[in-house]
Coordinates of C-alpha atoms and ligand atoms in Angstrom, one line a residue:
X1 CA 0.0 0.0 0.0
X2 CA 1.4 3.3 -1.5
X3 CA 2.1 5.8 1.7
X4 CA 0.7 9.1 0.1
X5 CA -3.0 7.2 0.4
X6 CA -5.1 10.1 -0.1
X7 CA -7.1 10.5 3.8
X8 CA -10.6 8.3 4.2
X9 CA -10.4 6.4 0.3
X10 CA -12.3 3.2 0.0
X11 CA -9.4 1.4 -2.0
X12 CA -8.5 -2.3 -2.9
X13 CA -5.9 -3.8 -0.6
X14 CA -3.7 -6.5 -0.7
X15 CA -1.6 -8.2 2.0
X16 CA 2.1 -9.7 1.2
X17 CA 0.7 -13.3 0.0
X18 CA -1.4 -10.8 -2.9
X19 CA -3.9 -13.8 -2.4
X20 CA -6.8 -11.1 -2.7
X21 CA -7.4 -7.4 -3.6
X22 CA -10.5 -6.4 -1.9
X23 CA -12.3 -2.9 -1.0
X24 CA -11.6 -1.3 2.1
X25 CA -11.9 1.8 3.9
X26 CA -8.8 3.1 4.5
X27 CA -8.5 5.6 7.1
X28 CA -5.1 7.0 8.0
X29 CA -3.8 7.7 11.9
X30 CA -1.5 10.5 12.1
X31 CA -2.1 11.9 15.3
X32 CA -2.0 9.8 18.3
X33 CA -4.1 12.6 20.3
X34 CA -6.9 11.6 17.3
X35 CA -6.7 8.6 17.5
X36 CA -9.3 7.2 20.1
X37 CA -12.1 9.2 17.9
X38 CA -10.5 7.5 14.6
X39 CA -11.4 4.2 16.3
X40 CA -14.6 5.4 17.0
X41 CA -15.9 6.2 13.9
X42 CA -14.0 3.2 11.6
X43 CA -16.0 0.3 13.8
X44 CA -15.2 -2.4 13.6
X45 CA -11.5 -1.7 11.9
X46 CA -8.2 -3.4 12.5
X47 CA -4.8 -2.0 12.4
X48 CA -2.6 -2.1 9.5
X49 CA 0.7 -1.3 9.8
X50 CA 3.5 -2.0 7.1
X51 CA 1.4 -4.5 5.4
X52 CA 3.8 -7.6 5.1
X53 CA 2.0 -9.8 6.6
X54 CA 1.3 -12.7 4.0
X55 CA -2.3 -13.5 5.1
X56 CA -5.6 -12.2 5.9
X57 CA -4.4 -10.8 9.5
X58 CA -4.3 -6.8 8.8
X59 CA -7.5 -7.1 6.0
X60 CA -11.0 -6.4 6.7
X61 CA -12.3 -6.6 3.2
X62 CA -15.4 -3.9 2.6
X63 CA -14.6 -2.9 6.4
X64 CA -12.2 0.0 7.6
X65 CA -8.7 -0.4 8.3
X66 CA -6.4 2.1 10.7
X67 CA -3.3 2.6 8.4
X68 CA -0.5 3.6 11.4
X69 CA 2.0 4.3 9.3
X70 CA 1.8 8.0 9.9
X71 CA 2.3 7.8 13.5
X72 CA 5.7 7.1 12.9
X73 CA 7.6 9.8 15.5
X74 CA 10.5 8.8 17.9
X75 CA 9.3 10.5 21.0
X76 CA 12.8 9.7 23.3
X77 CA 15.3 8.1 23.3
X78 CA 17.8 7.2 26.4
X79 CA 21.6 6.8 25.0
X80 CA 22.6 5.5 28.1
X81 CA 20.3 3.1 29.0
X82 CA 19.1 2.1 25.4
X83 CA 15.4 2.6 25.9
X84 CA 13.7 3.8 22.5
X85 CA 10.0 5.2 23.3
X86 CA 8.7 5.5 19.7
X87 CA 5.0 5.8 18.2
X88 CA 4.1 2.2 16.7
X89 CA 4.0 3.3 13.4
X90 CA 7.7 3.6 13.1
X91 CA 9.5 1.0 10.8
X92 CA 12.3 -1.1 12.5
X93 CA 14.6 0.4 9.9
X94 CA 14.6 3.6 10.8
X95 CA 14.9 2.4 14.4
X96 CA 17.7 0.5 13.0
X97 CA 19.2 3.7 11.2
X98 CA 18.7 5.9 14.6
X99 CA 20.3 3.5 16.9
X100 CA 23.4 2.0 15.5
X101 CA 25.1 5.1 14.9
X102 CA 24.5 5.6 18.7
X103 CA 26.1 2.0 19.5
X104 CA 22.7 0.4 20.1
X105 CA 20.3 -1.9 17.7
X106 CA 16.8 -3.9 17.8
X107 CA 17.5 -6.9 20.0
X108 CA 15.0 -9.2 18.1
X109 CA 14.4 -8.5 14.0
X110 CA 12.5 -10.6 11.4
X111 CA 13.8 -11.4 8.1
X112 CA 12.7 -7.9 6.5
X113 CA 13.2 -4.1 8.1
X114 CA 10.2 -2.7 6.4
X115 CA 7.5 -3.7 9.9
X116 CA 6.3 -1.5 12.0
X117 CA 6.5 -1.1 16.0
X118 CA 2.9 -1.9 16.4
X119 CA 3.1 -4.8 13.4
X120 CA 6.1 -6.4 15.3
X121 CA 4.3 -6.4 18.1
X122 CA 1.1 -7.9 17.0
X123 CA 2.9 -10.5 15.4
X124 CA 5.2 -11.1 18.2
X125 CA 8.1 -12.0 15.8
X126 CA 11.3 -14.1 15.9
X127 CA 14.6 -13.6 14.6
X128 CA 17.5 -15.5 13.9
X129 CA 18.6 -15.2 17.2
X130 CA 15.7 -16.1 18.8
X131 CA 17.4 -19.4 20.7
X132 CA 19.4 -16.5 22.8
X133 CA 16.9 -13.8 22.5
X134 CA 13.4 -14.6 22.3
X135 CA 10.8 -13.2 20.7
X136 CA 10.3 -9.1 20.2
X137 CA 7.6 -9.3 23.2
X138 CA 10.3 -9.9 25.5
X139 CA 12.0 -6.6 24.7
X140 CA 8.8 -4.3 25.6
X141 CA 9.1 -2.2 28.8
X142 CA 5.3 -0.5 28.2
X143 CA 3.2 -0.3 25.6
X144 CA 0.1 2.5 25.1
X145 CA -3.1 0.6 23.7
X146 CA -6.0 2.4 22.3
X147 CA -9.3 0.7 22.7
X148 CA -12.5 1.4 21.0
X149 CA -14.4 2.4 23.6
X150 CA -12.3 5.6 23.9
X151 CA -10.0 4.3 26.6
X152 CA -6.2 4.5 26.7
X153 CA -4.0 1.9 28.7
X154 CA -0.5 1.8 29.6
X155 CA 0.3 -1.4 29.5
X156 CA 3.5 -3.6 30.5
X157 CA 4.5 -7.6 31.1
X158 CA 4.2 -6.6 35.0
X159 CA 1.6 -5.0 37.1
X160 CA -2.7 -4.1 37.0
X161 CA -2.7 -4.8 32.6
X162 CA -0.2 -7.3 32.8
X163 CA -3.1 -9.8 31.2
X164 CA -4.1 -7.5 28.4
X165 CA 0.0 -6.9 28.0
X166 CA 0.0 -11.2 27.2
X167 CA -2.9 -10.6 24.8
X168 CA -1.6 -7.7 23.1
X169 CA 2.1 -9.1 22.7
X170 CA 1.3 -11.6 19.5
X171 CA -2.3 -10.4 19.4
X172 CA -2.6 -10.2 16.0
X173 CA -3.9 -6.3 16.4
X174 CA -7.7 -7.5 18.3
X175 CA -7.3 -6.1 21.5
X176 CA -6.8 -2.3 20.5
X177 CA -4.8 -0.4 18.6
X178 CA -0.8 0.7 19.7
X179 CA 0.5 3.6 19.8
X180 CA 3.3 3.7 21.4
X181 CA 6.2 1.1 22.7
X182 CA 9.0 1.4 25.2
X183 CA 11.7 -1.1 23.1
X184 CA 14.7 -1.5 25.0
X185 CA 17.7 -1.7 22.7
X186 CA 20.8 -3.9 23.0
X187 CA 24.1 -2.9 22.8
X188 CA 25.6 -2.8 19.6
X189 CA 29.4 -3.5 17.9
X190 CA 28.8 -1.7 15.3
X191 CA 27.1 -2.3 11.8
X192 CA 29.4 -5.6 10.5
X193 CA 28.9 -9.2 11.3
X194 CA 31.5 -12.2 11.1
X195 CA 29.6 -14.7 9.8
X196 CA 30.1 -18.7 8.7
X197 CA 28.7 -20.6 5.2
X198 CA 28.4 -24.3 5.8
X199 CA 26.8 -26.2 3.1
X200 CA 25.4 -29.6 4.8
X201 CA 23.8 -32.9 3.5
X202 CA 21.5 -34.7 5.6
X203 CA 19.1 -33.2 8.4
X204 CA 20.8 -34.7 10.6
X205 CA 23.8 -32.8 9.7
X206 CA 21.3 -29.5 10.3
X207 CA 20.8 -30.1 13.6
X208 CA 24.4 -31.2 15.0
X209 CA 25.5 -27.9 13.5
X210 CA 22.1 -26.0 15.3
X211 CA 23.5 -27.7 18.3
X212 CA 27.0 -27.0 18.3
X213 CA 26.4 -23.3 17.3
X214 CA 24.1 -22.8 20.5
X215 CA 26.5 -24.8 22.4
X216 CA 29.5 -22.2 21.3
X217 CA 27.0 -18.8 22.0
X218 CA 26.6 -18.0 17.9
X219 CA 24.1 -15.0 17.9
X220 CA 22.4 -15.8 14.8
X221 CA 21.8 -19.2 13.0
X222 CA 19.6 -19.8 9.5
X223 CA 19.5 -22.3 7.2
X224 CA 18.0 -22.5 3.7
X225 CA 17.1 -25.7 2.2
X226 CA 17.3 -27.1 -1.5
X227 CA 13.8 -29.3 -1.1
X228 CA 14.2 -30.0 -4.7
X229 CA 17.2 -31.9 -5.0
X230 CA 16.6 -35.2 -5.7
X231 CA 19.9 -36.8 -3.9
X232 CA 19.2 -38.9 -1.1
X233 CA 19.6 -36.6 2.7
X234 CA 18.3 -33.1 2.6
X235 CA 21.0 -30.8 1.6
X236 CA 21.1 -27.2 2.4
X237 CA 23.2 -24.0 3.5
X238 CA 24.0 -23.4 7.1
X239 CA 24.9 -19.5 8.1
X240 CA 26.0 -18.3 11.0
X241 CA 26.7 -14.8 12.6
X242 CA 28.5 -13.5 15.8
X243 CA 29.1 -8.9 15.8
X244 CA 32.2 -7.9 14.5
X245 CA 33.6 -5.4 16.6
X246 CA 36.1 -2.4 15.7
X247 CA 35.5 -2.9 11.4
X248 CA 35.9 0.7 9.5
X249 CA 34.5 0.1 6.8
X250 CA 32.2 1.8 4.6
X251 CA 28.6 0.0 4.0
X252 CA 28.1 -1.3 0.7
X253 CA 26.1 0.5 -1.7
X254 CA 21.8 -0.2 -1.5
X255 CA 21.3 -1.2 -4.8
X256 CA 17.5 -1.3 -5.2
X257 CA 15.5 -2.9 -7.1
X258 CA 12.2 -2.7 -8.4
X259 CA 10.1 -6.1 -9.5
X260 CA 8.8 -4.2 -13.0
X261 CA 5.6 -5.7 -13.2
X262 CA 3.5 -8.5 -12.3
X263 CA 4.1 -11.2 -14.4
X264 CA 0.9 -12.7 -16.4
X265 CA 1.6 -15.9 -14.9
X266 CA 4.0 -17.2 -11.6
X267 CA 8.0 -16.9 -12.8
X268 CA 8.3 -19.8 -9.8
X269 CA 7.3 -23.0 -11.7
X270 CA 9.0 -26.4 -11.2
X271 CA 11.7 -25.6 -14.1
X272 CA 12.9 -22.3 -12.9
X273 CA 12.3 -23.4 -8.9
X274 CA 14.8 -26.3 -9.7
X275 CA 17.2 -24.1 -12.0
X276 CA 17.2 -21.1 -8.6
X277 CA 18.0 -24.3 -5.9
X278 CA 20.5 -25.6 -8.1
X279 CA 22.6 -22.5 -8.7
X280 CA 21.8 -20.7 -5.3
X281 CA 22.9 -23.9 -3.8
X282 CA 26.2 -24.2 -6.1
X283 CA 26.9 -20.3 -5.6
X284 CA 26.7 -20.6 -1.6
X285 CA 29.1 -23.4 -1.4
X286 CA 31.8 -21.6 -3.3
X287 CA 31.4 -18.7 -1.3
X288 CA 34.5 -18.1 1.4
X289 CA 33.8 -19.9 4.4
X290 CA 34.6 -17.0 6.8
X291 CA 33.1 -13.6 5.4
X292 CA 32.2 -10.2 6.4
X293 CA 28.8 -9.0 6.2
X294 CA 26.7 -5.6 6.6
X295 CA 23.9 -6.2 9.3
X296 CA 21.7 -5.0 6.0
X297 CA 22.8 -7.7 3.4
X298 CA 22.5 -10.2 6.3
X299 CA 19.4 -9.6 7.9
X300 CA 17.4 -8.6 5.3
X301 CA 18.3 -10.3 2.2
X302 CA 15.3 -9.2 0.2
X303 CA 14.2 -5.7 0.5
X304 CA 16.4 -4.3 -1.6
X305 CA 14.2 -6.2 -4.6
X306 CA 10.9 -3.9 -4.1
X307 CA 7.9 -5.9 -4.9
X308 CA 9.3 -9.0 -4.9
X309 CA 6.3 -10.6 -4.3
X310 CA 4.8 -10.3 -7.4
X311 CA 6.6 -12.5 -9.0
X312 CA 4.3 -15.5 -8.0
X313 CA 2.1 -13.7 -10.6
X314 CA -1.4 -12.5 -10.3
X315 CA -3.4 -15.7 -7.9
X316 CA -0.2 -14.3 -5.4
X317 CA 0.9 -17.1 -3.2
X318 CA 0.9 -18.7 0.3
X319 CA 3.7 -18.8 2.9
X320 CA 3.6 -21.6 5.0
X321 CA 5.6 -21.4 8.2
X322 CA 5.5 -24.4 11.1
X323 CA 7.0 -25.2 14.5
X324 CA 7.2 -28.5 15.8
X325 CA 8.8 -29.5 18.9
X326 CA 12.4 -31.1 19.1
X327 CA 11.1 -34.3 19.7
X328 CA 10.1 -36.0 16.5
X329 CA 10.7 -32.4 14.9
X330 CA 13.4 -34.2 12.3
X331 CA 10.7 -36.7 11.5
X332 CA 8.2 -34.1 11.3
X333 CA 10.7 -32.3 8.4
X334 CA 11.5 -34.8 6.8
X335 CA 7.8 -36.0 6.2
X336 CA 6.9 -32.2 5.3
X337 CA 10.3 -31.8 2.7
X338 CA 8.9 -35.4 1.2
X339 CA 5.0 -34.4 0.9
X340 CA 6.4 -31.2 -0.8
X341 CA 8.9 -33.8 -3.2
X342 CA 6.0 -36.0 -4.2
X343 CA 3.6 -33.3 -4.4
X344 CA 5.9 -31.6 -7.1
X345 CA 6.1 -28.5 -5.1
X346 CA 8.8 -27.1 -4.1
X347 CA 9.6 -24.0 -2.8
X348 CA 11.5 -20.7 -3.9
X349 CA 12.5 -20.2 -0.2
X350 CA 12.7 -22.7 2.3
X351 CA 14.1 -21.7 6.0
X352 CA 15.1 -23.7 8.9
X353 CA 16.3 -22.7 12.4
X354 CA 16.0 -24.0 15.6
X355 CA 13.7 -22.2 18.0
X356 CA 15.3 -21.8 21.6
X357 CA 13.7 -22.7 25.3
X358 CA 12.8 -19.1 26.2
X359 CA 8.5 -19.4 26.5
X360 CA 6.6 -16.6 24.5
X361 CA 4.8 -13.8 26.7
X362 CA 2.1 -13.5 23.9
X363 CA -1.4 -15.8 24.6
X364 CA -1.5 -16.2 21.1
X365 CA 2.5 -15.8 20.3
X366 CA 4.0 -18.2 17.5
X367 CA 7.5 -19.0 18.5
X368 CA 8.5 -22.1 21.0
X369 CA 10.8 -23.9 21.5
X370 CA 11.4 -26.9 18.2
X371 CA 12.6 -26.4 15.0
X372 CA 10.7 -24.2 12.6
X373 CA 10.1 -24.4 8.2
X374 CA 8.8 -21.6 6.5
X375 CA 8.3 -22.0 2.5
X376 CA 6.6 -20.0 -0.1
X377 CA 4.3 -22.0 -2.5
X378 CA 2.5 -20.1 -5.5
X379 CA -1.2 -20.1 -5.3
X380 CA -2.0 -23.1 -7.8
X381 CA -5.5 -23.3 -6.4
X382 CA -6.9 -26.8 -5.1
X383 CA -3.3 -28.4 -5.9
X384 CA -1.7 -26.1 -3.3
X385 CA -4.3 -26.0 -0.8
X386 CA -4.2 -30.1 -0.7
X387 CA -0.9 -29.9 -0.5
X388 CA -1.2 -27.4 2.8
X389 CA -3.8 -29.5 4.2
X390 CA -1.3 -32.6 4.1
X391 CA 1.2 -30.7 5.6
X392 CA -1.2 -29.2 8.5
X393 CA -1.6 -33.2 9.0
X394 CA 2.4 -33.6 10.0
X395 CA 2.5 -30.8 12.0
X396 CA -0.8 -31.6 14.2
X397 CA 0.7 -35.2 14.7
X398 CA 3.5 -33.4 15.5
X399 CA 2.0 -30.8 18.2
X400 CA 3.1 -28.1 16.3
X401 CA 1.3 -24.7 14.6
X402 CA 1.3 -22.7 11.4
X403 CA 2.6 -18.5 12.4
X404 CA -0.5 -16.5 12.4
X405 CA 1.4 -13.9 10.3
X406 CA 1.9 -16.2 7.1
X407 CA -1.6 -17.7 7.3
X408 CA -4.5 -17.2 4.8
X409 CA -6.4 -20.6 4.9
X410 CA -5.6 -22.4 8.6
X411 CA -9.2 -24.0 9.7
X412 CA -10.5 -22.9 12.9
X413 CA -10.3 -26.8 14.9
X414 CA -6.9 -27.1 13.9
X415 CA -6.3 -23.4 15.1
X416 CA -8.0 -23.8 17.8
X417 CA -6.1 -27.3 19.2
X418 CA -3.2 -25.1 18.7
X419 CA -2.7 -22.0 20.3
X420 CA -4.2 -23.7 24.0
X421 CA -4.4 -20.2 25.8
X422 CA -7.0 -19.1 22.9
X423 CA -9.8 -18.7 26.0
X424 CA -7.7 -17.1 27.8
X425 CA -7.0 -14.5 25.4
X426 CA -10.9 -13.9 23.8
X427 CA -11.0 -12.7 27.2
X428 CA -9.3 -9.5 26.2
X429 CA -10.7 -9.0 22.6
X430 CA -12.0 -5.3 21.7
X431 CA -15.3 -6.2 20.5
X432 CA -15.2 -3.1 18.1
X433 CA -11.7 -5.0 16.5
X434 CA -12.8 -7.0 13.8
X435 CA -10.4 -8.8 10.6
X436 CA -10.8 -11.3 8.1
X437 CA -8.3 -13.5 10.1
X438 CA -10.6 -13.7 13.4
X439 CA -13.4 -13.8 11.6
X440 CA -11.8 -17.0 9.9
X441 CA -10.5 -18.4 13.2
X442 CA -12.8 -17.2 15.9
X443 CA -15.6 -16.8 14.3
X444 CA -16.2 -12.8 14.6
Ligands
FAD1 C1 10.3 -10.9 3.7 C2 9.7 -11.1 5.0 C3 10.4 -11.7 6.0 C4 9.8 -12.0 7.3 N1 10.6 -12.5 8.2 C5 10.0 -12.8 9.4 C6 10.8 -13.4 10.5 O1 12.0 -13.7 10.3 N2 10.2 -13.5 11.7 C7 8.9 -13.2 11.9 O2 8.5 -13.4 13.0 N3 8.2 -12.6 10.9 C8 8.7 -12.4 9.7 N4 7.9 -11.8 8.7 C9 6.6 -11.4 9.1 C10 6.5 -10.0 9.5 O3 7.6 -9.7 10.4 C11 5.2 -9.8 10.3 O4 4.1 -10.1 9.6 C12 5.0 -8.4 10.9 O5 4.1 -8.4 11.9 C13 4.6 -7.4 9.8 O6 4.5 -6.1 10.4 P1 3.6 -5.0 9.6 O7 4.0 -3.6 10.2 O8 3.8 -5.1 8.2 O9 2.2 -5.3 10.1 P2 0.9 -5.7 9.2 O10 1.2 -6.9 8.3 O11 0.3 -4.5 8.6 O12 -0.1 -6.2 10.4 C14 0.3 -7.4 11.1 C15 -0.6 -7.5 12.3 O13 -0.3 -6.4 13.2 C16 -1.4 -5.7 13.6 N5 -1.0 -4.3 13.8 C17 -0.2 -3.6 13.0 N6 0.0 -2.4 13.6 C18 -0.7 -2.4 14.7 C19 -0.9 -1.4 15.8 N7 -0.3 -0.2 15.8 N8 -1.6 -1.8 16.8 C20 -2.2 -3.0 16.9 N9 -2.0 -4.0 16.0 C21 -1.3 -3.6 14.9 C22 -2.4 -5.9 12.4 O14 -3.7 -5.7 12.8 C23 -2.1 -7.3 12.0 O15 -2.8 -8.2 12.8 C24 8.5 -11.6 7.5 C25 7.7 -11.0 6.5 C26 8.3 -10.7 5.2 C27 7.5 -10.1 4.2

């Protein structure tokens, strides 16, 4: 969604997945002093911050939705102590841009810099350092929360909210909106990282090198996974990253990219998906072993290719991330990487990383502790959903879940056996807080 929306337009929106591009009414915050009247008069709405969510969880097709972006003001910021008080509408790269300068940065960051405060927040994300750091809930001193009934709460994990605090952290936006967060920051090195390529072959390979690189304190671990190859084992590339303190060097250039169109029909089909795997696999294993790498080019490998997700082509597509726990969580991926083989499936992207011990604050929070797939499938209609539905299948058996964020098409039963604090949380809902997510999953 363009930022220079003109105010109050009723406009088609589409979330990251593109799987639909419905009406809404799109009524922009600017103002946090305005905002409990905004609520008032879009009801029921839900928030929408930077939009990359892949599923239905910021859309309220031919309903209103609060578009935060423009309450994007850092308010204060304490250099010594590292406690950022921003309005939730900020992205996390500009927090990013104001901080490491100032020897600080974002203690938790998922795999793109272009969220908001508030969206991070909802969504309770992970990073790639979650097994040491936990999820961005555990980083919130306060919170403010706008209700619809006018009220506004400060919020924080202790004291009199500290139950609407759990429902808010990973609360997908439905028990008010944010406006504000107290992040505190962690110390920085500086804007380089040390990090380690290590092709492997074999899952089992995966997780000896998981455990040895939590067992030696590496910061931030990430695999991607060639589920195409046809070799016997699963092979894939295994990074790792610790700070790299005292480099002068100059950041390499942004070179952005724009994705020029939307392409009639998906550019990811079994050909080109096997071609990418192939050579992305080749071109990672002849890379240095030992390498230096901007916190940028590491973190956030593709939002320097703007509207990249268009090139599923015009039915969009779905992202379908699972955690399962470590006990029978190799079976588990190894039955998901062979449903996707035999379904002829594969995936552009396919992630794996150990999850570490630390329990989510959030009621409804995605991240514990097991080993977690994401992969991006292009919407081929009843082929791909059948294929989802098999894999829902291993992760159930395997008492896992699918991440809220990604999801477009979870059914309510399985959703519901899921996340078991669910009751817990409706507790807490706003009833003027509606989406096409809750309304898929809880019904209203
Ligand atoms: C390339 C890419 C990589 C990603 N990598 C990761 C990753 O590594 N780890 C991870 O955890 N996630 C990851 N994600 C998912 C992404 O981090 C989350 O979906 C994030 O929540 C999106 O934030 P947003 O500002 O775009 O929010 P939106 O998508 O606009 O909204 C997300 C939810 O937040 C709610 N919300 C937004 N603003 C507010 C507010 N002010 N008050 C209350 N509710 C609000 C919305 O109602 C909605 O429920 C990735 C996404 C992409 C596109």
């Amino acid at each position: 969604m363009p930022d220079a929306m003109p105010p109050e337009a009723i406009t088609p929106v589409e979330s990251w997945g593109r799987l639909s591009r419905e009406p809404h009414t799109w009524l922009p915050l600017t103002n946090v002093g305005e905002v409990p009247h905004a609520l008032r008069a879009g009801r029921p709405g839900i928030a929408h911050g930077a939009g990359r969510s892949y599923g239905d969880a910021a859309l309220n097709p031919h309903g209103a939705l609060w578009a935060t972006r423009g309450l994007d003001r850092f308010i204060h910021f304490d250099q010594a102590g590292g406690v950022l008080r921003c309005e939730a509408g900020a992205l996390l790269r500009d927090i990013q841009r104001l901080a490491l300068p100032r020897g600080w940065m974002l203690p938790v960051t998922p795999g793109t810099q272009i969220v908001t405060v508030g969206g991070a927040i909802a969504n309770d994300v992970h990073g790639k350092n979650h097994h040491l750091a936990g999820t961005f809930g555990h980083h919130l001193r306060r919170i403010r929360l706008a209700r619809s009934d006018g009220e506004v709460l400060d919020i924080a994990p202790q004291g009199p909210h500290a139950a609407l605090f759990a429902a808010t952290v990973g609360g997908l936006g439905l028990t008010g909106v944010i406006t504000e967060a107290d992040l505190q920051l962690e110390r920085s090195d500086g804007p380089w990282l040390k990090t380690e390529t290590i092709p492997f072959g074999t899952l089992d390979e995966f997780f000896a090198l998981s455990a040895e690189s939590e067992r030696t304190g590496w910061v931030h671990t990430v695999s991607w996974l060639d589920c195409l190859s046809r070799r016997s084992g699963t092979r894939g590339i295994f990074l790792r990253a610790n700070p790299a303190a005292g480099v002068e060097r100059d950041a390499p250039l942004a070179r952005s990219r724009h994705m020029p169109f939307t392409p009639p029909v998906s550019l990811v089909n079994p050909l080109s998906l096997k071609a990418f795997n192939f050579a992305y696999y080749h071109a990672q294993r002849r890379k240095a072993r030992h390498a230096l790498a901007h916190y940028e080019r590491f973190f956030y490998p593709l939002d320097n290719l703007h509207g990249w997700n268009r090139m599923y082509g015009p039915h969009g597509f779905y992202q379908y991330q699972s955690v399962v726990p470590s006990v029978g969580g190799r079976e588990a991926v190894q039955a998901m990487l062979t449903a996707i083989s035999r379904a002829g499936q594969g995936s552009f992207l396919a992630v794996l990383k150990t999850l570490g011990e630390l329990p989510s604050l959030g009621l409804l929070s995605f991240a514990q502790p097991g080993v977690t797939l994401a992969l991006d499938f292009p919407n081929r209609g009843g082929a791909t959903l059948a294929l989802l539905a098999r894999l829902d299948a291993i992760v159930h058996a395997a008492g896992g879940r699918v991440y809220l964020a990604k999801d477009a098409r979870w059914p309510r039963a399985r959703f519901e056996a899921a996340y078991p604090h669910l009751a817990e949380f409706l507790l807490h809902r706003d009833p003027g807080i509606s989406s096409a997510m809750s309304r898929r999953l809880m019904g209203k």
